[in-house]
Amino acid sequence: MGRWEPDARGRLMAAAIELSLEHGFEQTTVADIAARAGLTERTFYRHYADKREVLFAGPIDLHALLAESIAAQADSTSPIDAVATALDSVSGLMQQNREGSRLRQRVIDANPMLRERELIKLASLGAAMADALRARGVTDPTASLTAEAGIAAFKVGFETWVNDATDAHDLQHHVSECFDRLKAVTAGR
Amino acid sequence: MGRWEPDARGRLMAAAIELSLEHGFEQTTVADIAARAGLTERTFYRHYADKREVLFAGPIDLHALLAESIAAQADSTSPIDAVATALDSVSGLMQQNREGSRLRQRVIDANPMLRERELIKLASLGAAMADALRARGVTDPTASLTAEAGIAAFKVGFETWVNDATDAHDLQHHVSECFDRLKAVTAGR
DNA sequence: GTGGTGATGTCAGTCTGTGACATCACCACC
DNA sequence: GGTGGTGATGTCACAGACTGACATCACCAC
């Protein structure tokens, strides 16, 4: 793997996951990751802003996807349904790589610093959805609350999905079920 | 401020907030903070696990407070109401220091790393509430979703509270209002 | 084949965080 | 009033995360 092999970013990400699964994320140094990818530490930081980011920078822009999905829906659609639909399309993309998600999640769950990064990524997606809702005239705090509620449903649904050893249902099903439960819960049931 | 002045922790926290307001959190080094508190960098790390923690380690154990509040409520109380009541008591404590909260929040909002830490602290409080709900027989994913929904309401309510220049309402009012909005939102309104 | 361009390498440096050990103030006990 | 224990603090050395400045390399257009 020489200096000019293609897809340096992808190699770095793969190396980071491999090494973290083997020895843990903390025990893996950036120099280790770069070396396995055939690169140097300095080059790692040209591709990723910091060590944790290598596990979170996916190929698709979920912010844009969510924003466009919400913007595209009929004006008559309620905010919560718009959010549910947007997250459903994201779920559709994610579940194409269930095993990859499981490996990645195993690394993240084992490290508090990575959990922090995961939470701010989710919060950032929530902020994008809240913006999209405001753009269609939903006022605050309703816009923020709807987005946050959606993120909560997605988070819990995703967790159930990666931990479900039976593979009985897909991510969309789990998230959709969480939306239903959330509606029941806030109704006092 | 010599070596054995009392309340080293409090001095470090005050120094951190002061310096962060003056020059920004990033620009402030741990050595700077320790020096203003009349201590050394090494001693800072004996009181706080890392640089960010100095802004988040409060004197009261909110986890225990939330757990006890939820456990103390009547069995007939619905999960969402139990969570709302628990967060109401936390709000009661917080609003005794509105100006302090505003200064602290100004520092946090200006720094993404601090926002990360804030989110994991909130998530941790949510996990404590979910545990308390499970202890009273609420099953998953309802327990997790209820706790997450409560955190969402608290988060948005808190934000409104610190940014409300009129001081017209207290934190409890804002959070309670967010719970009501949340119920309306998930009902499709 | 020449020059420009973007990706990579090299090097030096700051800051965060930690282990090991020394020092200091205070307190209990004789 | 000395003496030893205890906990908080200081000192030192060091690994690892990041960054700025500059050099080098592969490739492509002309």
PDB file of C-alpha atoms (C1' of nucleotides) in Angstrom, chain B residues 3-4 8 40 42-43 46-47, chain D residues 7-13 18:
ATOM      1  CA  ARG B   3      -1.039  26.173  48.266  1.00  0.00           C
ATOM      2  CA  TRP B   4      -3.512  25.331  50.980  1.00  0.00           C
ATOM      3  CA  ALA B   8      -9.466  24.186  45.239  1.00  0.00           C
ATOM      4  CA  THR B  40      -0.387  23.619  39.228  1.00  0.00           C
ATOM      5  CA  ARG B  42      -0.998  18.456  37.771  1.00  0.00           C
ATOM      6  CA  THR B  43      -3.311  19.360  40.614  1.00  0.00           C
ATOM      7  CA  ARG B  46      -6.452  15.509  40.434  1.00  0.00           C
ATOM      8  CA  HIS B  47      -9.752  17.380  40.716  1.00  0.00           C
TER       9      HIS B  47
ATOM     10  C1'  DG D   7      -4.148  13.595  52.330  1.00  0.00           C
ATOM     11  C1'  DA D   8      -3.368  17.356  49.224  1.00  0.00           C
ATOM     12  C1'  DT D   9      -0.020  19.460  46.452  1.00  0.00           C
ATOM     13  C1'  DG D  10       4.386  20.066  43.696  1.00  0.00           C
ATOM     14  C1'  DT D  11       8.055  18.412  40.425  1.00  0.00           C
ATOM     15  C1'  DC D  12       9.619  15.856  36.688  1.00  0.00           C
ATOM     16  C1'  DA D  13       9.513  13.014  32.693  1.00  0.00           C
ATOM     17  C1'  DC D  18      -2.898  17.986  16.945  1.00  0.00           C
TER      18       DC D  18
END
